XYZ file of C-alpha atoms in Angstrom:
112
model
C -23.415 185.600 -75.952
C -21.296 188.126 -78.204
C -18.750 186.470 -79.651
C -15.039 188.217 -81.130
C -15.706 189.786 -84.199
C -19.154 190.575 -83.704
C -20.602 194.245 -84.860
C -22.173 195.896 -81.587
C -23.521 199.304 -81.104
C -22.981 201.065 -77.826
C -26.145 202.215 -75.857
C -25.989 203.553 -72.522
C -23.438 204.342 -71.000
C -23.596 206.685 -68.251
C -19.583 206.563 -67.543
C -18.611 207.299 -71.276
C -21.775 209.307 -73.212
C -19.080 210.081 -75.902
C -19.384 206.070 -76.683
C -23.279 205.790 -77.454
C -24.445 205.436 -80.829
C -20.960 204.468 -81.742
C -20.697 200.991 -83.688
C -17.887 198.774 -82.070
C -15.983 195.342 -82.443
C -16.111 192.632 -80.030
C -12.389 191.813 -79.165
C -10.674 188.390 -78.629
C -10.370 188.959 -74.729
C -14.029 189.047 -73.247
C -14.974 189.576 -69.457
C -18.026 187.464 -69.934
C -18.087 185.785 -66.818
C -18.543 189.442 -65.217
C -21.105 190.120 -67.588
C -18.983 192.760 -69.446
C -17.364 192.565 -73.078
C -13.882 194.252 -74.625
C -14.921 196.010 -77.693
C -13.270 198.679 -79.686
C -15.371 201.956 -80.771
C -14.896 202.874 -84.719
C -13.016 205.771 -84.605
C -11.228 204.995 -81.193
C -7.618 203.704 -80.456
C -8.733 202.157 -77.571
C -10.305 199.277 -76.144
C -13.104 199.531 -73.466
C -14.876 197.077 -71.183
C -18.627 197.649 -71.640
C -21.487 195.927 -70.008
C -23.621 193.789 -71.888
C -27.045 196.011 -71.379
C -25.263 198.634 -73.428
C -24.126 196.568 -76.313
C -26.560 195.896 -79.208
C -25.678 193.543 -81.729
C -25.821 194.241 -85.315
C -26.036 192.711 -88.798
C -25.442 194.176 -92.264
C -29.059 194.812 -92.072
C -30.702 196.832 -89.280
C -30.198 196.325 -85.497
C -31.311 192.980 -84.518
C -30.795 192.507 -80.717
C -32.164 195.016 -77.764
C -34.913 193.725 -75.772
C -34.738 196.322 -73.394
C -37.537 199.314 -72.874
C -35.463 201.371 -70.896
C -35.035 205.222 -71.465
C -30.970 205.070 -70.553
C -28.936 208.427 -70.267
C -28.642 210.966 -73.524
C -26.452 209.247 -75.790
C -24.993 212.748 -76.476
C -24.445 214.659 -72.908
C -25.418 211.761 -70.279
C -28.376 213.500 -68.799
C -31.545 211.626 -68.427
C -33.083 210.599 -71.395
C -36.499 211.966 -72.017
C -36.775 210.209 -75.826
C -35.782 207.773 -78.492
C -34.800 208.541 -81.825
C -38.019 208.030 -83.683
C -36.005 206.343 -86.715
C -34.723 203.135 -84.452
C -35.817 203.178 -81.133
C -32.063 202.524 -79.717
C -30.469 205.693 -78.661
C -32.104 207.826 -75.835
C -31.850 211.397 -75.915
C -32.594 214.424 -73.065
C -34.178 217.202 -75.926
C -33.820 217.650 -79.727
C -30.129 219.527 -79.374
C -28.655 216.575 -78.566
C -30.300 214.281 -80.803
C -29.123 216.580 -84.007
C -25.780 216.788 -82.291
C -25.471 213.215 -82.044
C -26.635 212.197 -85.535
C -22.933 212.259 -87.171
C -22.136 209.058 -84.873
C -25.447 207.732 -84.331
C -26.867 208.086 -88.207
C -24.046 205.403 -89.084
C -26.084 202.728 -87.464
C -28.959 204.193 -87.099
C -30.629 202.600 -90.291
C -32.296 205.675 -91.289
């Protein structure tokens, strides 16, 4: 389990697109039980609750956590994802206009 403090990366979400590829905190308050966690998006004044398939945890290093081989929605427009970025593997994208559209939120954790 995520604990408070813990680094995450959001990866997707079909309800908020706008979130994926974001980096986020895990908060104090945690919906665990329903299989959901309160983080907070960098660059967001809000909190939101967000499933634990679309977190990925992270260390000062690279991504360590994301065992799943799912092509999600586009991390950029929510349309189904066709590809991955080739650098990481962990955001899904529908075409190469998103994916360079994207890469101001996701190249912050992509590791790239």
């Amino acid at each position: 389990p995520l604990r408070a403090g813990d680094r995450v990366v959001i990866d997707g979400l079909t309800e908020r697109p706008d979130l994926n590829g974001r980096t986020a905190v895990v908060q104090q308050k945690s919906l665990h039980a329903m299989g959901r966690y309160v983080v907070l998006p960098d660059g967001c004044d809000a909190v939101a609750a967000v499933s634990i398939d679309a977190l990925v945890r992270v260390d000062s290093r690279k991504v360590v956590v994301d065992d799943t081989d799912r092509l999600a929605s586009c991390a950029k427009c929510g349309a189904e994802a066709k590809k991955r970025c080739s650098a990481c593997q962990r955001v899904a994208y529908c075409g190469a206009e998103c994916q360079k559209a994207h890469w101001k939120v996701h190249g912050v954790s992509c590791g790239k």
